Coordinates of C-alpha atoms and ligand atoms in Angstrom, one line a residue:
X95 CA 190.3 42.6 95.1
X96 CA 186.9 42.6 93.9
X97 CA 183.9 43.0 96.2
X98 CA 180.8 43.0 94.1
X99 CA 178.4 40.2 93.5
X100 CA 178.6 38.8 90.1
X101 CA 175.7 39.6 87.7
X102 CA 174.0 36.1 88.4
X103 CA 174.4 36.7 92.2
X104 CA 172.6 39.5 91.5
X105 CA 169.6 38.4 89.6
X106 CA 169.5 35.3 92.0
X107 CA 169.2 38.0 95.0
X108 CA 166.1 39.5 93.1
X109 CA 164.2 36.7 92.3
X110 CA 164.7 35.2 95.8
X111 CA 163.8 38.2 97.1
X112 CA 160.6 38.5 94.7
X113 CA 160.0 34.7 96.0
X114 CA 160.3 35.2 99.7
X115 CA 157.6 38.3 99.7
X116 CA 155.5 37.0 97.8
X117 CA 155.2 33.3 97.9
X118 CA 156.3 33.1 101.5
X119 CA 155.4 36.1 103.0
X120 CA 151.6 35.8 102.9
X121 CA 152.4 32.4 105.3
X122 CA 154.0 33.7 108.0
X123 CA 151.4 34.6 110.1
X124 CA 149.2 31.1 109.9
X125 CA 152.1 29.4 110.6
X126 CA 153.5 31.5 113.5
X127 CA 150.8 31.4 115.2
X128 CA 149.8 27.3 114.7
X129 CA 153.4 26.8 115.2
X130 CA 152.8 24.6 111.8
X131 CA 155.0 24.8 109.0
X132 CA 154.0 25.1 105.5
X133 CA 155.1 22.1 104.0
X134 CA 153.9 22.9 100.3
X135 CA 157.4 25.0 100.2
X136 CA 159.5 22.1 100.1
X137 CA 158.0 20.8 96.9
X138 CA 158.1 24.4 95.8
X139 CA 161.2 25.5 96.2
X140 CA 162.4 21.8 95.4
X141 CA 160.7 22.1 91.7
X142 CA 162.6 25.4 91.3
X143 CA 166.3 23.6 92.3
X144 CA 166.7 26.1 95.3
X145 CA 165.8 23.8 98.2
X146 CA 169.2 22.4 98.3
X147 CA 171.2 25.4 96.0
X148 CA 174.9 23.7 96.5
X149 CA 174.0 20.0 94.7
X150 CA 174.6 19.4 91.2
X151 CA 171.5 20.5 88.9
X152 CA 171.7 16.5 87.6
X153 CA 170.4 15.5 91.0
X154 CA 167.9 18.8 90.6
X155 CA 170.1 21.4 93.0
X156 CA 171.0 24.6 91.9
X157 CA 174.5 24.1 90.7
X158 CA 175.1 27.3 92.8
X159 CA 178.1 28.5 95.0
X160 CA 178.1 29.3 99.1
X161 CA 177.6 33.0 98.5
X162 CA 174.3 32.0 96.6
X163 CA 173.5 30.3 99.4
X164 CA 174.3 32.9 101.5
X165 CA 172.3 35.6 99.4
X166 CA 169.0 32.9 100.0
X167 CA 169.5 32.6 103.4
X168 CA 169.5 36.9 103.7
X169 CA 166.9 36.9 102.2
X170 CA 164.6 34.5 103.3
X171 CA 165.8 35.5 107.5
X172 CA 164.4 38.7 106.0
X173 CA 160.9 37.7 105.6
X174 CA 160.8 35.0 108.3
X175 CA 163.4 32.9 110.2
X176 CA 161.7 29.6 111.0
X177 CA 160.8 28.9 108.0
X178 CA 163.9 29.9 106.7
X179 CA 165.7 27.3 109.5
X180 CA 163.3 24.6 108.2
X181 CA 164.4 24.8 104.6
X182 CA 167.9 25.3 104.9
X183 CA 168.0 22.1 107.2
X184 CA 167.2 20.5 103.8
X185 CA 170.2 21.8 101.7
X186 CA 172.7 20.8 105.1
X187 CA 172.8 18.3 107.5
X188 CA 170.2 16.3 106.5
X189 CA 171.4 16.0 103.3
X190 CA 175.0 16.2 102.9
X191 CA 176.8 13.6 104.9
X192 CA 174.4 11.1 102.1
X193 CA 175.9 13.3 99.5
X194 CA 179.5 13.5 100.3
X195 CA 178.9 9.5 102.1
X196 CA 175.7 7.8 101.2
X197 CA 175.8 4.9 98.9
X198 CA 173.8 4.8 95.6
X199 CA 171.0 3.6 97.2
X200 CA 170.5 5.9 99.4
X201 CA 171.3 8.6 97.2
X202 CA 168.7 7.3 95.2
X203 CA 165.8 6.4 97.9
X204 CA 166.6 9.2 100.2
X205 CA 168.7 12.3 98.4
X206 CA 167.5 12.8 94.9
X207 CA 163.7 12.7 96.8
X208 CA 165.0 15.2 99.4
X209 CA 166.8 17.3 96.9
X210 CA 163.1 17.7 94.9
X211 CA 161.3 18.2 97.8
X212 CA 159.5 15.0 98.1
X213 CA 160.8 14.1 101.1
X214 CA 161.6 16.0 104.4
X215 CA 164.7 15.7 106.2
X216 CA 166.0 16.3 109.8
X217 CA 169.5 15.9 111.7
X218 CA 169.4 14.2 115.2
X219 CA 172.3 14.4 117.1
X220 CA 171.4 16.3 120.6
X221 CA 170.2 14.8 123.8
X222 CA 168.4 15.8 126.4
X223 CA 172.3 15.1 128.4
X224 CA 174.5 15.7 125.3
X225 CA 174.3 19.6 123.5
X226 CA 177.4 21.3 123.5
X227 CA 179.3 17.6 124.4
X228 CA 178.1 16.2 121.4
X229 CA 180.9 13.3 122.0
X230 CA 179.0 12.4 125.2
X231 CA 175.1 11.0 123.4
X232 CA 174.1 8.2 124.4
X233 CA 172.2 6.7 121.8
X234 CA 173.4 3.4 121.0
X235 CA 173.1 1.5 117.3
X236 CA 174.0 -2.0 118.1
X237 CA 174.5 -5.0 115.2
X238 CA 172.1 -7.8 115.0
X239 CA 173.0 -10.0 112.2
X240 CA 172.2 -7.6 109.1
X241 CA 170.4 -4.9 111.2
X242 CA 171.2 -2.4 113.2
X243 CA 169.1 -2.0 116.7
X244 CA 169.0 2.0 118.2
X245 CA 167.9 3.1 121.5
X246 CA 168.4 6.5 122.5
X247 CA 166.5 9.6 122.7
X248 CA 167.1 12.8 120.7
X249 CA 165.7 16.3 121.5
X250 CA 165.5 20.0 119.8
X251 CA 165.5 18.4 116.2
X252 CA 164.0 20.8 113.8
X253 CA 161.6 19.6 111.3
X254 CA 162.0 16.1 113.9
X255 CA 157.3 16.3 113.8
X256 CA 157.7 16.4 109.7
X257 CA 160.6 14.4 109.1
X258 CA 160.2 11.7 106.1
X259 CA 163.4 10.6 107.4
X260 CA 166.2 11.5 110.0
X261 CA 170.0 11.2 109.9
X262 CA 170.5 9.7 113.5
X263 CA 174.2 10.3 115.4
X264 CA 174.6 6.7 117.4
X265 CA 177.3 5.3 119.2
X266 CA 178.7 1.6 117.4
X267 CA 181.5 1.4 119.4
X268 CA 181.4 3.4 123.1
X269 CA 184.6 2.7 124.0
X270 CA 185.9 5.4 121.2
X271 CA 184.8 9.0 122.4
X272 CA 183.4 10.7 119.7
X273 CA 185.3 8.5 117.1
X274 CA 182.7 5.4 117.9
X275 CA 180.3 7.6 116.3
X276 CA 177.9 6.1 113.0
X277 CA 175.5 7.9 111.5
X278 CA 172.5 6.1 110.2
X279 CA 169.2 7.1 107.7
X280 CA 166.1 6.4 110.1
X281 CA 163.1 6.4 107.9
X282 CA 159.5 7.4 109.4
X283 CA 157.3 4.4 110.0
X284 CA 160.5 2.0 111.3
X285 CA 159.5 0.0 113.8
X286 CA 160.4 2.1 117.3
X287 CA 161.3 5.4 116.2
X288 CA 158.6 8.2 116.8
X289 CA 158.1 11.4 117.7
X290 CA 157.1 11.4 121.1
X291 CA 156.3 14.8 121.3
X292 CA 156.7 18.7 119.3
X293 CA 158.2 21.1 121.4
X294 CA 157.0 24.7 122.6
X295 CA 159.2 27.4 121.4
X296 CA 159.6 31.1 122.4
X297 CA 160.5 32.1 118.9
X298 CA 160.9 30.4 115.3
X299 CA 157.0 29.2 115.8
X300 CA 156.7 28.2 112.4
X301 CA 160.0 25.4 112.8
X302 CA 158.6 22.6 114.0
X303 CA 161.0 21.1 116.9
X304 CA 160.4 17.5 118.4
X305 CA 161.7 14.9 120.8
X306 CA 162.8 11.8 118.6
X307 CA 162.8 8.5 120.3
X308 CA 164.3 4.9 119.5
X309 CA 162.9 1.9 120.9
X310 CA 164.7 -1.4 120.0
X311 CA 164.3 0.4 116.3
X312 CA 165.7 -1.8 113.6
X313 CA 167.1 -0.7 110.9
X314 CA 168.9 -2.7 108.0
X315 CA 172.7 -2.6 108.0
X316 CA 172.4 -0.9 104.7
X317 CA 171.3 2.5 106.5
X318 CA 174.3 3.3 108.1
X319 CA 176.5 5.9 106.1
X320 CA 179.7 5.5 104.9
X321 CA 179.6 1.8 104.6
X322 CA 181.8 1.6 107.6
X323 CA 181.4 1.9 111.4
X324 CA 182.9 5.2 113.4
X325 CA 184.0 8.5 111.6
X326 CA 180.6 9.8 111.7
X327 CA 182.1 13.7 113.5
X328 CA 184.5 13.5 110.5
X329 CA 181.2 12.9 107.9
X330 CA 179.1 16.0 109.6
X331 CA 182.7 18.5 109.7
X332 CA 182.4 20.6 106.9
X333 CA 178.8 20.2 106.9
X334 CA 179.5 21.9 110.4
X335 CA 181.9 24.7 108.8
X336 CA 179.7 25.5 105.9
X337 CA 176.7 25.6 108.1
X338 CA 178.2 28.2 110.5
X339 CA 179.3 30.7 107.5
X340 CA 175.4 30.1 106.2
X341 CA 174.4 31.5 110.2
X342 CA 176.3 34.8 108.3
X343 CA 173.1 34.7 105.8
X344 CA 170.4 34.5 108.7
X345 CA 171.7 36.8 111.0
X346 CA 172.3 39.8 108.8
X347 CA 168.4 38.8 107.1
X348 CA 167.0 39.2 110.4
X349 CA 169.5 42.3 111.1
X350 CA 168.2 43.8 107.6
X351 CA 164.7 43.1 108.4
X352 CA 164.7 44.6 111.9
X353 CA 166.6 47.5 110.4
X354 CA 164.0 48.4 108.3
X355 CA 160.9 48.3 110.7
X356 CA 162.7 50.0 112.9
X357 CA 163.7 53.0 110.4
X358 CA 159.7 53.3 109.2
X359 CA 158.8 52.8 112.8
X360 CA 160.9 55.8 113.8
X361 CA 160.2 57.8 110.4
X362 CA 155.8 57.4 111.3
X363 CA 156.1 57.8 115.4
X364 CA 155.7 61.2 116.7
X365 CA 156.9 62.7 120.2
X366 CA 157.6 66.1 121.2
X367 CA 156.3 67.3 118.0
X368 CA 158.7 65.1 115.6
X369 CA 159.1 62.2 114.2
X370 CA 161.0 60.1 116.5
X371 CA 164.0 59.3 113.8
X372 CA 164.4 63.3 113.9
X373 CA 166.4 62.5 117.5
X374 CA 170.0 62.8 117.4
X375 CA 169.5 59.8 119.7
X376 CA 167.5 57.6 117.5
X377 CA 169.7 58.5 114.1
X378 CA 172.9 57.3 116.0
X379 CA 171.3 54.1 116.8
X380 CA 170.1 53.5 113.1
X381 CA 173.4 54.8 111.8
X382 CA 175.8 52.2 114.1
X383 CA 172.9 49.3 112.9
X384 CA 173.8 50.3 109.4
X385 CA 177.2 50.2 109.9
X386 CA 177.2 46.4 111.6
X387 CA 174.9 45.3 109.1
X388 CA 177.8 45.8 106.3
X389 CA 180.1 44.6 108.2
X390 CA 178.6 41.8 108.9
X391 CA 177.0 40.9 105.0
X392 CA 180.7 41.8 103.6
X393 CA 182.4 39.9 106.5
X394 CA 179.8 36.6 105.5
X395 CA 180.4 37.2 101.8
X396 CA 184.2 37.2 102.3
X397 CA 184.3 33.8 104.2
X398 CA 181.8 32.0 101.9
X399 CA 183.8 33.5 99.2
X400 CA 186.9 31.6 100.8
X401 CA 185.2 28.5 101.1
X402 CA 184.1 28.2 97.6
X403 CA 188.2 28.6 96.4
X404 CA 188.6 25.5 98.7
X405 CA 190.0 26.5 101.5
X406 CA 190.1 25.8 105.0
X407 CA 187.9 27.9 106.5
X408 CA 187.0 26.7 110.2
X409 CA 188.2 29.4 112.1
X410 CA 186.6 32.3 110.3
X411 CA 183.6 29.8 109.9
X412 CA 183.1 29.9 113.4
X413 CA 184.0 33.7 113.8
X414 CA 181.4 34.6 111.6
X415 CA 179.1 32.4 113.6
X416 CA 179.9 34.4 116.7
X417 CA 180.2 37.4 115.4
X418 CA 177.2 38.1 113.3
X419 CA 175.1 36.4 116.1
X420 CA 176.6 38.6 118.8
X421 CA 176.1 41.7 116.8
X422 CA 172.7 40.8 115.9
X423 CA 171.9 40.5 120.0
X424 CA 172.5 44.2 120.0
X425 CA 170.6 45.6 116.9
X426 CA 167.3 43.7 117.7
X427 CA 168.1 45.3 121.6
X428 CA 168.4 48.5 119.9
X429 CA 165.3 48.0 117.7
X430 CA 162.9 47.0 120.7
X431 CA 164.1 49.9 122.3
X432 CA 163.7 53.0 119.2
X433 CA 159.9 50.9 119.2
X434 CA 159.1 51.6 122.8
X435 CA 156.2 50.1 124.5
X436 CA 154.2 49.1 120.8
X437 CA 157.3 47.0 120.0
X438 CA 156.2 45.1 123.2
X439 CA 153.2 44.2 122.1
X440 CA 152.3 41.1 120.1
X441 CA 150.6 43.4 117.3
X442 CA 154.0 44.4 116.4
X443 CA 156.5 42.3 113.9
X444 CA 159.4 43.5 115.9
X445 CA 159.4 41.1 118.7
X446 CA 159.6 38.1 116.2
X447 CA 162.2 39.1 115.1
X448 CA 163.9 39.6 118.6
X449 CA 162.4 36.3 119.9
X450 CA 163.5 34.5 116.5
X451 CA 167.1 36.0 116.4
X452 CA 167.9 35.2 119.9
X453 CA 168.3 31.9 119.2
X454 CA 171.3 32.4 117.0
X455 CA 173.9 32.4 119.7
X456 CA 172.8 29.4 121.3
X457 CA 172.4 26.3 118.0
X458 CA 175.0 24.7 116.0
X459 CA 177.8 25.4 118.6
X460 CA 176.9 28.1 120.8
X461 CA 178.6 31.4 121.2
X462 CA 181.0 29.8 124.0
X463 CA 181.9 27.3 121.8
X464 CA 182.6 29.5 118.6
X465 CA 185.0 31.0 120.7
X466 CA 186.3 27.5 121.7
X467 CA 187.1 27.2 118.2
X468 CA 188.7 30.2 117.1
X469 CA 190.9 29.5 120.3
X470 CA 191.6 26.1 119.2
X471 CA 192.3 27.3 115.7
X472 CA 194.6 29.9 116.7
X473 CA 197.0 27.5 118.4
X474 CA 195.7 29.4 122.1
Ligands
FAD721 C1 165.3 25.6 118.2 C2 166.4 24.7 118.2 C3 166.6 23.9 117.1 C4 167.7 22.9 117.2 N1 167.8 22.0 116.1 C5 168.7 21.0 116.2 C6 168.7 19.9 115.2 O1 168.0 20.0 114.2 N2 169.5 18.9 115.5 C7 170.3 18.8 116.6 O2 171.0 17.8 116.7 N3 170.3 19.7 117.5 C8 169.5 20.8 117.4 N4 169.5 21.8 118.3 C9 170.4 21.7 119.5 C10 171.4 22.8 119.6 O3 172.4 22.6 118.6 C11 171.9 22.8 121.0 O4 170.9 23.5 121.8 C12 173.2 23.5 121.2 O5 174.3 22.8 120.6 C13 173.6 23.8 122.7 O6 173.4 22.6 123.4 P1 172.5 22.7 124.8 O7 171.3 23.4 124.5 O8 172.4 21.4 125.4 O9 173.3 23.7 125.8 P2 174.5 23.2 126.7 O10 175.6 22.5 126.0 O11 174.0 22.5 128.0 O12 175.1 24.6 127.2 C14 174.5 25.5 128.1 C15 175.5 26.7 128.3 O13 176.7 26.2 128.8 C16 177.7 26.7 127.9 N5 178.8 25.8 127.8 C17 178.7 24.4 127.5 N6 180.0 23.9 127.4 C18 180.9 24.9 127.6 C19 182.3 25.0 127.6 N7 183.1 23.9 127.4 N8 182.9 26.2 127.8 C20 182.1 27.3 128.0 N9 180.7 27.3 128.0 C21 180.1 26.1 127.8 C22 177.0 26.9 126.6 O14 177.7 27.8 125.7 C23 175.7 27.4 127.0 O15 175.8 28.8 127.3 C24 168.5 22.8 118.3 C25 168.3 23.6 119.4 C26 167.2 24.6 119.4 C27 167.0 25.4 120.6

């Protein structure tokens, strides 16, 4: 057993790290606080072949493994996690069911553009009466000669205000729950799809989240994926998998970041005559942070390590989901509270990162669900 990054993981991990403080960094707080996000980083980080780090470098990926993308996800949830959410969209479910499904064309007119940067993607398959029971959405994609007509509305899509294009979950055939399912590439400026509206968020301010709608929107026959109706669960399932060992990344980046504002918080405030971090107290909280923060990096690396040797990987996919979300809950708690009544207040970065990692237990299968999966998986 070997548990060290290789030499290129580890060069990667520097220059992303480099990257994130000091091309991304100086963004943050514009964008946090116009709830805009700072589109110039797709072309950016698309020129550099890290938007999308898993696709070939032919199509102008990275040629890179999971834990690469694991080690850019840390790293970027260190410095901010909506923007990190936004991008990482990109290299996942907007991207791969065309990759692993799409038909030259599309490939051509929607992912090599995507892959560079040129064009922003999002993935629409909630509703405002369909989250967790993603087999019940009602959006329907019905077949008019050699078009396809949607109606249906879609809610919480990230980078939905932005989106060049969307890859839209529709029911072809009803009658088959959840197996009736197409997907189909929506482009912006078809006739009937819009964004009717960008949504308010506690945290991740710098994501932009939107209400999609589809009005009698035509699309050619040619959009839908896979060249055949149904299967479309089947397309997004190890999109799914890979997405949840990537939450591994984000959670232990945010973990990491609160860790350290916390530790210099502690090390500068002074009560009783001491530094705060010279408690007993305080020192136990940092240590047990510490501790979960290895376990759950080395826990990530481990499963993304397993998926890149091929195998299946759902069940610890989903308990690294649940896990590293769950633990994060209690770190940030722990944080807020070694910060007192300044980590309250707005002036301080430590309630972004509580109000950003919150959400981790709640998207892309929620905590309940994870455990729905690991249950499933284990024959329970
Ligand atoms: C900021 C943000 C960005 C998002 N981005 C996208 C996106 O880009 N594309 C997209 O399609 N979706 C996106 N989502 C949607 C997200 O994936 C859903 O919010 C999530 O799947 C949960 O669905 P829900 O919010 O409808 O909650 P619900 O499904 O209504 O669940 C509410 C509660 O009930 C619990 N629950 C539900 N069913 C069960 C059960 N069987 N057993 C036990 N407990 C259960 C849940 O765990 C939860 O605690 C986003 C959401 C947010 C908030």
């Amino acid at each position: 057993m070997d548990f060290e990054l290789t030499e290129e993981h580890r060069i990667f991990q520097k220059f992303i790290r480099d990257f994130a403080e000091t091309e991304i960094a100086p963004l943050v707080e514009e964008a946090e606080e116009t709830n805009t996000f700072p589109r110039q980083l797709f072309k950016k980080m698309g020129d550099m072949g890290f938007l999308c780090p898993r696709y070939p470098e032919e199509l102008g990926g990275g040629g890179a493994d999971k834990i690469t993308e694991i080690i850019m996800a840390e790293e970027l949830n260190r410095i901010n996690a909506g923007i990190a959410a936004s991008l990482m969209v990109q290299g996942g479910l907007s991207t791969q069911p065309i990759y692993r499904f799409g038909s030259e064309e599309q490939k051509e007119r929607i992912l090599n553009p995507a892959i560079r940067g040129d064009k922003i993607g999002a993935f629409a398959l909630t509703e405002p009466n369909s989250g967790s029971d993603a087999a019940s959405i009602k959006t329907r994609a019905v077949r008019d000669g050699d078009q396809y007509v949607l109606n249906g509305t879609k809610i919480f899509i990230t980078n939905g205000p932005i989106c060049d294009y969307a890859v839209v979950a529709a029911y072809t055939d009803p009658s088959r729950r959840g197996e009736g399912i197409s997907l189909f590439i929506v482009e912006k400026g078809s006739p009937g799809f819009s964004c009717s509206r960008k949504l308010d968020k506690v945290g991740n301010r710098s994501i932009e989240t939107g209400e999609l709608v589809f009005e009698d929107c035509r699309v050619s026959a040619d959009k839908l994926i896979g060249g055949r109706e149904g299967g479309g669960f089947s397309m997004i399932a190890d999109t799914l998998t890979s997405g949840r060992i990537t939450y591994g990344g984000r959670c232990t980046g945010t973990a990491q970041a609160a860790y350290e504002l916390t530790v210099q918080y502690a090390k500068d405030r002074v009560q009783f005559g001491k530094p705060i971090i010279k408690f007993q107290a305080t020192r136990f909280k940092l240590a047990e942070m510490a501790m979960n923060i290895d376990i759950m990096r080395s826990y990530t690396y481990r499963v993304a390590w397993m998926y890149d040797q091929g195998k299946q990987v759902q069940k610890e996919a989903s308990m690294v989901k649940l896990f590293t979300a769950e633990t994060l809950q209690k770190i940030l708690a722990d944080s807020m509270q070694i910060h007192g009544g300044y980590g309250y207040m707005m002036e301080y970065p430590i309630q972004r990162f509580w109000r950003d990692g919150r959400l981790f237990t709640i998207t892309e299968g929620t905590s309940e669900i994870q455990r729905l999966v690991i249950a499933r998986e284990l024959g329970l």
